[in-house]
Structure formats: structure tokens, C-alpha cells
CSV table of C-alpha atoms in Angstrom, one decimal:
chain,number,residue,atom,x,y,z
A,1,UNK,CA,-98.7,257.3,10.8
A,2,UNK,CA,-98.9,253.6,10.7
A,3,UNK,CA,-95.7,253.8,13.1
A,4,UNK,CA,-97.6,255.8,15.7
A,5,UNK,CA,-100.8,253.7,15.8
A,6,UNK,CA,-98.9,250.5,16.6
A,7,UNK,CA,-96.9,252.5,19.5
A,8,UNK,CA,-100.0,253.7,20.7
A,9,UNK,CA,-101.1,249.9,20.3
A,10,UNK,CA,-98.5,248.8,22.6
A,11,UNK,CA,-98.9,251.7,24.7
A,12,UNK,CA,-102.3,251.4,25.7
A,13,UNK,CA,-102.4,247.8,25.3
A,14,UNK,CA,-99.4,247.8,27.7
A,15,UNK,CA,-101.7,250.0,30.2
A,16,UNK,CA,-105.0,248.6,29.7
A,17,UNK,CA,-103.7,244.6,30.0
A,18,UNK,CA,-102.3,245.4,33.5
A,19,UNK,CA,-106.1,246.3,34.3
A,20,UNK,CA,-107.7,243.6,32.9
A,21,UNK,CA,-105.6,241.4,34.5
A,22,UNK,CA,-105.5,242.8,37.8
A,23,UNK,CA,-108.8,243.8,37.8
A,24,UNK,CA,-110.5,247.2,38.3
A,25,UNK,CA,-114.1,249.0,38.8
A,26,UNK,CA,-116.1,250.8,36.5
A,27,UNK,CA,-114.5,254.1,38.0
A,28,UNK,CA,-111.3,253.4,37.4
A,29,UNK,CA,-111.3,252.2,34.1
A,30,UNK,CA,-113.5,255.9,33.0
A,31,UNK,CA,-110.5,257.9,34.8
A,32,UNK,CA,-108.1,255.9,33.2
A,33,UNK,CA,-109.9,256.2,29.7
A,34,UNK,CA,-110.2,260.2,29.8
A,35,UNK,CA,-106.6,260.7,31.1
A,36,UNK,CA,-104.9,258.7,28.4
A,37,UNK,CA,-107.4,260.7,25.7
A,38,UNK,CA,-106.3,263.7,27.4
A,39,UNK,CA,-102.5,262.7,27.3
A,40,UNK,CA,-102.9,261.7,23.5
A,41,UNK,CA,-104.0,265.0,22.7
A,42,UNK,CA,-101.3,266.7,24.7
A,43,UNK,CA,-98.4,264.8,22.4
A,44,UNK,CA,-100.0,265.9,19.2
A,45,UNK,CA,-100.1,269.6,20.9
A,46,UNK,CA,-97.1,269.1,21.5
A,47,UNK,CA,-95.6,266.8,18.5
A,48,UNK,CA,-97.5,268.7,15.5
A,49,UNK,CA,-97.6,272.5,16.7
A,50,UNK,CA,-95.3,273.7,19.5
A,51,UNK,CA,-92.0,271.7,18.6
A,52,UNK,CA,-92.1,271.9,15.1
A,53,UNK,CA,-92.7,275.6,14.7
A,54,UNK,CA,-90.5,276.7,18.5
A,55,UNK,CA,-87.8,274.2,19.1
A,56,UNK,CA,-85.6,276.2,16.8
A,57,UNK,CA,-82.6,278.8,17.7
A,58,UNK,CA,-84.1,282.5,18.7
A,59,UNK,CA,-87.5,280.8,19.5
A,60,UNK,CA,-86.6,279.8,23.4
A,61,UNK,CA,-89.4,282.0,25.0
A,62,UNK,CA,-92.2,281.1,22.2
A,63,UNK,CA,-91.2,277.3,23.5
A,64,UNK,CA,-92.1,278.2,26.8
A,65,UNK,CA,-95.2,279.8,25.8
A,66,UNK,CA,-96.6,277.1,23.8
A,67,UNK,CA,-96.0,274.0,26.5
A,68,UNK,CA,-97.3,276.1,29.1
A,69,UNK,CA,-100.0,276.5,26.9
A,70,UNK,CA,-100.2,272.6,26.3
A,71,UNK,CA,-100.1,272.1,29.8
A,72,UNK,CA,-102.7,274.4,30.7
A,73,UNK,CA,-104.8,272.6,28.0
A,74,UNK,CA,-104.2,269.1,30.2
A,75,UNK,CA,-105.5,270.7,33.2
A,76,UNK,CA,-108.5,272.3,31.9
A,77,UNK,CA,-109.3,269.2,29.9
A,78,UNK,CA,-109.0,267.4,33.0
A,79,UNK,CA,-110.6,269.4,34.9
A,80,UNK,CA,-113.8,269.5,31.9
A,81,UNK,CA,-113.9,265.9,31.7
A,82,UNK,CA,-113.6,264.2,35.3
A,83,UNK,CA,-114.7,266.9,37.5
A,84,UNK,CA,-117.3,268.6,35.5
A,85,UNK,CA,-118.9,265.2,32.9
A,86,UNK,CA,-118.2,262.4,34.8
A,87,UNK,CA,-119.9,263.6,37.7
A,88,UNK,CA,-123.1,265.4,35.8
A,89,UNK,CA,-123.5,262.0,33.4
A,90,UNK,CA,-122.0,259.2,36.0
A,91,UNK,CA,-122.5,260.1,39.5
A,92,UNK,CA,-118.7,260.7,40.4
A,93,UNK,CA,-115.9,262.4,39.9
A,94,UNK,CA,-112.0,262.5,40.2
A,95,UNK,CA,-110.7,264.6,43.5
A,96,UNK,CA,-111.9,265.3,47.2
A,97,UNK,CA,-113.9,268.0,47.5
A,98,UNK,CA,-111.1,269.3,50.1
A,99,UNK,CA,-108.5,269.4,47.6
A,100,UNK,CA,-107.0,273.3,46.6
A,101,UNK,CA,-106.7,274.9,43.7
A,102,UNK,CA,-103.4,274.7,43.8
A,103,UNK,CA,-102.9,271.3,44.8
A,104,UNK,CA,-105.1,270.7,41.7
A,105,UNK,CA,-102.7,272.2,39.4
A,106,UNK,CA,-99.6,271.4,40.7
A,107,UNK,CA,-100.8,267.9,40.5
A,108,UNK,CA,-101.8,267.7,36.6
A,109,UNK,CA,-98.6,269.7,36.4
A,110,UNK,CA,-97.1,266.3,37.4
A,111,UNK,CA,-99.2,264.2,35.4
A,112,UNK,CA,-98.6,266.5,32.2
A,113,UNK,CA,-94.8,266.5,31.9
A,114,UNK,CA,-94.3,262.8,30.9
A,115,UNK,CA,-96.3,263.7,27.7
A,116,UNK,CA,-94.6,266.5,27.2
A,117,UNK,CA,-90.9,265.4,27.4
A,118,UNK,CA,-92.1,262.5,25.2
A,119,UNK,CA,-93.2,264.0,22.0
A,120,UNK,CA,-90.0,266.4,22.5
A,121,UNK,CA,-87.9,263.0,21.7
A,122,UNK,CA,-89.8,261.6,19.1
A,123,UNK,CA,-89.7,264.5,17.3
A,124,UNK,CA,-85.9,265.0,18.1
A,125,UNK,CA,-85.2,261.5,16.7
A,126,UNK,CA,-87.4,261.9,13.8
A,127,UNK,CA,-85.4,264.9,12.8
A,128,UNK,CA,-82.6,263.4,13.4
A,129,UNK,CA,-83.4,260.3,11.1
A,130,UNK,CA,-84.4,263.2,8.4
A,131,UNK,CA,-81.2,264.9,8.9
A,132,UNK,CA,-79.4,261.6,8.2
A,133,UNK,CA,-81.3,261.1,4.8
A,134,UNK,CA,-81.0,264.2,3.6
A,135,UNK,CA,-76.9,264.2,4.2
A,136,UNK,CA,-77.1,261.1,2.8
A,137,UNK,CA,-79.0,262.6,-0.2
A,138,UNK,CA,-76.6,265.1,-0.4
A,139,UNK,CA,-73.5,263.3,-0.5
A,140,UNK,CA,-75.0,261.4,-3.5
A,141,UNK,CA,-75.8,264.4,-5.4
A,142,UNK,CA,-72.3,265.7,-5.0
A,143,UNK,CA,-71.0,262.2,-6.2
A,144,UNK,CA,-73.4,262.3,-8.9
A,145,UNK,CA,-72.4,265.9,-9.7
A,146,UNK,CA,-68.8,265.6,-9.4
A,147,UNK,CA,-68.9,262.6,-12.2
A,148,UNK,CA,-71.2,264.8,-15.0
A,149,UNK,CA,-68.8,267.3,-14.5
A,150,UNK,CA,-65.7,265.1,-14.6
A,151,UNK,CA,-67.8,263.5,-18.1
A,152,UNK,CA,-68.3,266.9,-19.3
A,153,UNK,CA,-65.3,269.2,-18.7
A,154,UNK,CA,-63.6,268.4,-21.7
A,155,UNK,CA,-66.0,269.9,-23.9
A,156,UNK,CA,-66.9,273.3,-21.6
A,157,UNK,CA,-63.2,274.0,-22.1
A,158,UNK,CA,-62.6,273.5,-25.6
A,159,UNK,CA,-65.4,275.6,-25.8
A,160,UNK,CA,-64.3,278.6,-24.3
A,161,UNK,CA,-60.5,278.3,-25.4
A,162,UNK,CA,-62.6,278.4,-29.1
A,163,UNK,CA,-64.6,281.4,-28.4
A,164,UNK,CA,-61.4,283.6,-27.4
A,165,UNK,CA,-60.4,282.4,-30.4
A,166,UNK,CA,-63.4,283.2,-32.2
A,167,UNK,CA,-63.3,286.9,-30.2
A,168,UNK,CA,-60.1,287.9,-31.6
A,169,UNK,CA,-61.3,287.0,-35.2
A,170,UNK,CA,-64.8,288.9,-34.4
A,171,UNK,CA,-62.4,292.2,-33.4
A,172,UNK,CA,-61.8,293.2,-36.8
A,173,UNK,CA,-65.1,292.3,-38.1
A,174,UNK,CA,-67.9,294.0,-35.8
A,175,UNK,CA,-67.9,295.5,-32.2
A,176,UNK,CA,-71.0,294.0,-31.8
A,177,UNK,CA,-70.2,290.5,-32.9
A,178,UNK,CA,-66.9,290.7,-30.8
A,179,UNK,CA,-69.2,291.7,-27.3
A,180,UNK,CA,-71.1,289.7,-27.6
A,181,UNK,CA,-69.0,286.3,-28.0
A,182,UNK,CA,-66.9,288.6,-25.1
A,183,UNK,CA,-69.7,288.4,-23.2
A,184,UNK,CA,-70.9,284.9,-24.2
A,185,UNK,CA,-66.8,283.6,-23.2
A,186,UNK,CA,-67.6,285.1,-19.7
A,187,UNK,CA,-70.7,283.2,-18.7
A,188,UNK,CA,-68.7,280.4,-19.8
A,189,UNK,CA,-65.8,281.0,-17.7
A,190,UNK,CA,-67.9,281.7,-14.7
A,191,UNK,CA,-69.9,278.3,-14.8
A,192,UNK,CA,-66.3,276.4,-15.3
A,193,UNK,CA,-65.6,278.1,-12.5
A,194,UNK,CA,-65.7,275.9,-9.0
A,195,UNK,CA,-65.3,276.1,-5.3
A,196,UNK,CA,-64.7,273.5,-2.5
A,197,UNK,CA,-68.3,274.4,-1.0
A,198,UNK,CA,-70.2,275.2,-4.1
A,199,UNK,CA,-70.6,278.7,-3.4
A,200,UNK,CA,-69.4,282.1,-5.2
A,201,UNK,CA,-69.7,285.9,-3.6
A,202,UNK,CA,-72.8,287.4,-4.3
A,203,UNK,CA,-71.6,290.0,-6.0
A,204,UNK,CA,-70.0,287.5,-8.5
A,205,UNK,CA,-73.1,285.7,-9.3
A,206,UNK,CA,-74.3,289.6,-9.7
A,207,UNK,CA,-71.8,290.1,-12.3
A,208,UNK,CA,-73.1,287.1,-14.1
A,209,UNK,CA,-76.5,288.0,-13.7
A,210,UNK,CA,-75.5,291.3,-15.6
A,211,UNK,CA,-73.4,289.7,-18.2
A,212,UNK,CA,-76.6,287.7,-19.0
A,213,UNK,CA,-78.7,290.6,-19.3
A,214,UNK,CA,-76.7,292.0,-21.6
A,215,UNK,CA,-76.2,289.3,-24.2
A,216,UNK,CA,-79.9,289.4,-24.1
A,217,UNK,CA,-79.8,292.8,-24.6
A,218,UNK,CA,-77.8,292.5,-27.6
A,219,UNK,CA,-79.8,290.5,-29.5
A,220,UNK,CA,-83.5,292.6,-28.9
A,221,UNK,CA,-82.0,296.3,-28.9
A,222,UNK,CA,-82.9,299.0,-28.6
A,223,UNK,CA,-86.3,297.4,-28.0
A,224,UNK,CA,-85.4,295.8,-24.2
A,225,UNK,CA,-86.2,296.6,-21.4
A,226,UNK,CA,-85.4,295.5,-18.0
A,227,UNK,CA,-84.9,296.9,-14.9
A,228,UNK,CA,-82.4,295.4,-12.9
A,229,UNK,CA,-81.3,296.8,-9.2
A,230,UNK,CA,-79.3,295.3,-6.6
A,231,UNK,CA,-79.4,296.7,-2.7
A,232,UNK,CA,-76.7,295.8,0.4
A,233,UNK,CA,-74.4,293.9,-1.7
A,234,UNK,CA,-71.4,293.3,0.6
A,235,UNK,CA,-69.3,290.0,1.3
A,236,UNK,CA,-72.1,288.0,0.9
A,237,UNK,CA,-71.5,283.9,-0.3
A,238,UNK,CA,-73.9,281.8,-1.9
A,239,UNK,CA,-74.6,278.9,-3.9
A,240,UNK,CA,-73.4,279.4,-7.7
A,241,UNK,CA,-75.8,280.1,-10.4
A,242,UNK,CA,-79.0,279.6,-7.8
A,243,UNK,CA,-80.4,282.7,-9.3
A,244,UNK,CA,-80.0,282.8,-13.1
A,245,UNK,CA,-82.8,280.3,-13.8
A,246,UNK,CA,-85.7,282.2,-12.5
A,247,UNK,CA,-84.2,285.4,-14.9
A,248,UNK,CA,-83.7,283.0,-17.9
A,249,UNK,CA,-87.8,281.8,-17.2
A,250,UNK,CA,-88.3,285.5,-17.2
A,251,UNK,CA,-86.9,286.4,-20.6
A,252,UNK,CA,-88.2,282.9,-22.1
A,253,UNK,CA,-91.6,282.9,-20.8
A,254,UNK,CA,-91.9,286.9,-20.7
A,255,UNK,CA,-92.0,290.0,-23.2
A,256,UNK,CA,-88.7,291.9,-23.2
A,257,UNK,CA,-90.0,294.6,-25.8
A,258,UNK,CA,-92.5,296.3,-23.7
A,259,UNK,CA,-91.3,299.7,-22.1
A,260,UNK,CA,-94.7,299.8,-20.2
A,261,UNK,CA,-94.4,296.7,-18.2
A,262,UNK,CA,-90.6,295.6,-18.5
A,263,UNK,CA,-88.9,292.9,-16.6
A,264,UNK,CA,-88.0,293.9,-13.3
A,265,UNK,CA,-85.4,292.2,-11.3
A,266,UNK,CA,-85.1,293.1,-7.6
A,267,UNK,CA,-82.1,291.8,-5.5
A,268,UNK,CA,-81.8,293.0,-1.9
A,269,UNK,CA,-80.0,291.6,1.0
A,270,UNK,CA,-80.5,292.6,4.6
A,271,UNK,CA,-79.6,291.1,8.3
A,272,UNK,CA,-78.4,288.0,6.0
A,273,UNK,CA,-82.0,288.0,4.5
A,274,UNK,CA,-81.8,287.8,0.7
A,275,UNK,CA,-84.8,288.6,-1.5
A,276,UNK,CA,-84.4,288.6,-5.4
A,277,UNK,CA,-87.6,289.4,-7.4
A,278,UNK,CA,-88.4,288.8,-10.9
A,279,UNK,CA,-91.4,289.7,-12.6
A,280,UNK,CA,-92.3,290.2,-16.5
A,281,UNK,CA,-95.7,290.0,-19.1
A,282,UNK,CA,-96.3,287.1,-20.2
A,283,UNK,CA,-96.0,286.4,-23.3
A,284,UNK,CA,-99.0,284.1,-25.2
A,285,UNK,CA,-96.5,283.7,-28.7
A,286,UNK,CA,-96.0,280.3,-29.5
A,287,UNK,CA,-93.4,278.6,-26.9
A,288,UNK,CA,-90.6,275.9,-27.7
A,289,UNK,CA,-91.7,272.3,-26.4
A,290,UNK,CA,-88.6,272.3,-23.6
A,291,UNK,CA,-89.8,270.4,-20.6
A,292,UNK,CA,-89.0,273.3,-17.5
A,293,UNK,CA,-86.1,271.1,-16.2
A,294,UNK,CA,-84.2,274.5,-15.1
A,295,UNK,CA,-87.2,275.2,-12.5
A,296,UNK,CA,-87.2,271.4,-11.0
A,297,UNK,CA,-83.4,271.8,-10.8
A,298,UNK,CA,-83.4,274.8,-9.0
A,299,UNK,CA,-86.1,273.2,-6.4
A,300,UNK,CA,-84.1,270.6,-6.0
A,301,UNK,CA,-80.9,272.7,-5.7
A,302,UNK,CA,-82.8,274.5,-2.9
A,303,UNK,CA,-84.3,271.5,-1.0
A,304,UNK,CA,-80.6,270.1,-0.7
A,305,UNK,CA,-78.7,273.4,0.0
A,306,UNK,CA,-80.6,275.8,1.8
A,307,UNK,CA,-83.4,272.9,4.1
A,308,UNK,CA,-85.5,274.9,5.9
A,309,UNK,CA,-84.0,278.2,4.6
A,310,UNK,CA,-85.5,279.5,1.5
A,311,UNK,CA,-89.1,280.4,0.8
A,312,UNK,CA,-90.1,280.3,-2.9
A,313,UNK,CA,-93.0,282.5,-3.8
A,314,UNK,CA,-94.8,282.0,-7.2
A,315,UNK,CA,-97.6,284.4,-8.4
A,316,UNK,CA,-99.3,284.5,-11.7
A,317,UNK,CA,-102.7,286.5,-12.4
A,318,UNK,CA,-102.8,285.6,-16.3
A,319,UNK,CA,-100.8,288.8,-17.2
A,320,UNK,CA,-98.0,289.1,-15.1
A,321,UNK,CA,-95.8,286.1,-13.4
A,322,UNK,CA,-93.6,286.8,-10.5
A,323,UNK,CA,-91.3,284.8,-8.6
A,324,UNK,CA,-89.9,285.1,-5.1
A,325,UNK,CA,-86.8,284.1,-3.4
A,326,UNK,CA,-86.1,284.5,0.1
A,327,UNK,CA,-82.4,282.6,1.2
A,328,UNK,CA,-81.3,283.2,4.7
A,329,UNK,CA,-77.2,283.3,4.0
């Protein structure tokens, strides 16, 4: 803000000075005043509404429509202020009674376009300096991520070499015991598991998902229930374990043992439009003191991968929490 009052500053200032030292008459100086007001409301039009929501890829005719409408805006302003006040308050107005409609609006059209090409590359450079800062950001939290895993892979491996080991001890032992460090050796696997760009195949992080639910499931049988459906599944990519925290909040923060209001998990992908839904009870029992880090994480996760493509929807009415995610892949 501060950046665009001292532009304006030297704008005006830049305008104004030429006037006070060339001289000028009353007249001039009030047309002068209500088209630079006029043209400062035209950026903002322009520079808070019709670039940021248009100037993006499929939005080409909604850009034309909204600085058409900005112009249209300039002339009628115009028109409102030096033809209709300026005349009724100060005895005068801005053109000759002779001049057309059409020369009217052909001439604001003129006027209009410097402030609307302006804003256009302000906002273009200001994205640009944000698009700079935020691959900037991002290259550090790969650095940053490559080193805590380069720290911590010893450990995640020894780890899951011992539960194979354990697995093959459990065999004789208990089916149960043996699934479930099975299943416990696969989640492991799958978040040792890395690709160049930091994405999996959705149906992958799926079989993750599921592997999760069932460990769960192990420990709260036959009292869990969850229901857990997937919908257009196909060759899908997208960043690993992006979804598992919002099921793990579910099954911390919810109640797992209630048939009437289980946890529901909805995952559905369409025209490269993924939604996944979890909902579940809340459960008032007494929570651990953890401090939420997985849900900062995952905004963070999303801020830095998917800019400008996810929407995160959170609901809670005191009985039921739900959280939305919306990626476009």
C-alpha cells in the first residue's frame, strides 16, 4: 500500500507541478482534478477486481467483459461529474454542446486505455515478483526436505528391515499380530518410498489410504465403522501422502465406534477435479496434548504445491467436523 501512495505521490505531483508552474484557471485545474479521481478509480477496477479474478487461462471473454465494463464506468463517471455537476454547482462544463454521442465516447475511449493498460502491468509484475518468492520458497523447502530425510533415512530403514523380521516371527504366533505388523511394514515402505517430482499415482496413495484404514480397523473391531469410496480413479498423479492427514485427524479427533454416524471418506476425481471428503462425530473424551502440526503441514504442503489450485473447506457444527479438498491435478 505504502508503495502505491508514493507512486501516486509522484504521479500527481508529477501532473499537478507542471500546472502550478505553468499556470492554469480555475476550470482547468476542476477538469483536471475529476479526471485523475476518475482514472484512480478505473486502476483499482481494474487492479483489484477484473485482473485478478479474469486474466487467467479459459477466462479470455470474462476479460473483455469486465474492462469494457471498466471503461464504461470512466465514461459515465465522466460524463456524471463534468457534464452533469460541474455545470449545475460551477457554471461550466467539459464539451461543446455540438459534440456527438459518439465522438463523446470514442473520446473517453481514448482517455480510458492508458489506465487500463497500466494496472494490467503492475499487476503482471507483482505476480511476477510473487512467483519469484514463492520458487524461491520452494527450492528451500526441497533443500530443507531433502537434508531431514538424508538425517533420517537410516532409521526409517532399519525400521522396516526389523518389522519383516518381526512379521515372520508374528506368522507362527497370531494371524492377527502378523497383519497387522504386514500392514504396519507397508505404510512404512510406501512413505520410504520417493519420486523425482514428489508425486505418486492416485491410486497408490489410495492403497495407502486403505492400508491405514485397516490397521485402524484392527485395533477397534468389530466395533469400526467407516465408509470409504473412491470414484474415477484412473492414471491420476499427485503429491504423496497429501491426503492421509485429514483421515488420521478424523480417526483422532472422531468416534470410530458409532454405526449410526461413521466416518465417511469420499474420494472422487472428475475433468482433473479431485474432491476427497472426510467427515466423522466428534468425539468430547479426553484428547492427547499434541500440538496439530500434521494440519499446519498439510497447509503448507498445499500453499507450496498446488498455489492457486486447491480449496480447503472446513465445517464444524459442534457434532460433526468435515473437511474438504478440492486439487485441480
Amino acid at each position: 500500500m505504502s508503495i502505491h501512495i508514493l507512486c501516486w505521490i509522484l504521479v500527481l505531483g508529477y501532473f499537478y507541478g507542471g500546472h502550478l508552474i505553468d499556470g492554469t484557471t480555475f476550470s482547468k485545474a476542476a477538469l483536471s482534478i475529476s479526471m485523475n479521481f476518475i482514472q484512480v478509480i478505473e486502476f483499482y477496477i481494474c487492479y483489484l477486481w477484473v485482473y485478478p479474478r479474469f486474466l487467467k487461462k479459459n477466462k479470455v471473454l470474462q476479460l473483455i467483459g469486465g474492462i469494457l465494463f471498466t471503461i464504461g464506468v470512466f465514461i459515465a463517471l465522466r460524463y456524471l461529474i463534468e457534464e452533469v455537476l460541474y455545470l449545475k454547482w460551477l457554471g461550466f462544463h467539459n464539451y461543446d454542446d455540438r459534440t456527438t454521442a459518439w465522438e463523446y465516447i470514442s473520446d473517453n475511449i481514448y482517455w480510458s486505455i492508458g489506465f487500463i493498460v497500466t494496472p494490467a502491468a503492475v499487476y503482471g509484475i507483482e505476480q511476477s515478483f510473487k512467483s519469484e518468492q514463492m520458487h524461491r520458497k520452494l527450492k528451500e523447502e526441497v533443500v530443507k526436505a531433502e537434508l531431514s530425510f538424508l538425517k533420517s533415512q537410516i532409521n526409517p530403514h532399519f525400521l522396516y528391515n526389523t518389522l519383516n523380521y518381526v512379521y515372520s516371527l508374528a506368522i507362527p504366533v497370531s494371524d492377527k499380530l502378523a497383519n497387522a505388523v504386514l500392514r504396519l511394514s507397508d505404510l512404512m515402505r510406501y512413505t520410504l518410498n520417493d519420486s523425482p517430482d514428489g508425486k505418486v499415482s492416485l491410486d497408490r496413495e489410495v492403497e495407502y489410504l486403505e492400508s491405514y484404514v485397516a490397521l485402524f480397523k484392527m485395533r477397534f473391531e468389530p466395533k469400526f465403522y467407516v465408509d470409504f469410496t473412491t470414484e474415477g480413479i484412473a492414471n491420476q498423479k499427485i503429491a504423496s501422502l497429501i491426503l492421509i492427514p485429514f483421515v488420521e485427524n478424523a480417526f483422532k479427533h472422531g468416534v470410530v465406534t458409532d454405526e449410526a454416524q461413521p466416518v465417511r471418506i469420499r474420494l472422487k476425481v472428475q475433468n482433473k477435479r479431485l474432491s476427497f471428503e472426510v467427515s466423522n462425530k466428534i468425539s468430547h473424551a479426553q484428547k492427547d496434548h499434541s500440538s496439530g502440526i500434521g494440519m499446519v503441514n498439510i497447509h503448507r504442503r498445499l500453499d507450496l504445491i498446488y498455489p492457486e489450485k486447491h480449496e480447503l473447506l472446513i465445517s464444524n457444527n459442534g457434532n460433526t467436523y468435515k473437511s474438504t479438498l478440492i486439487l485441480h491435478l
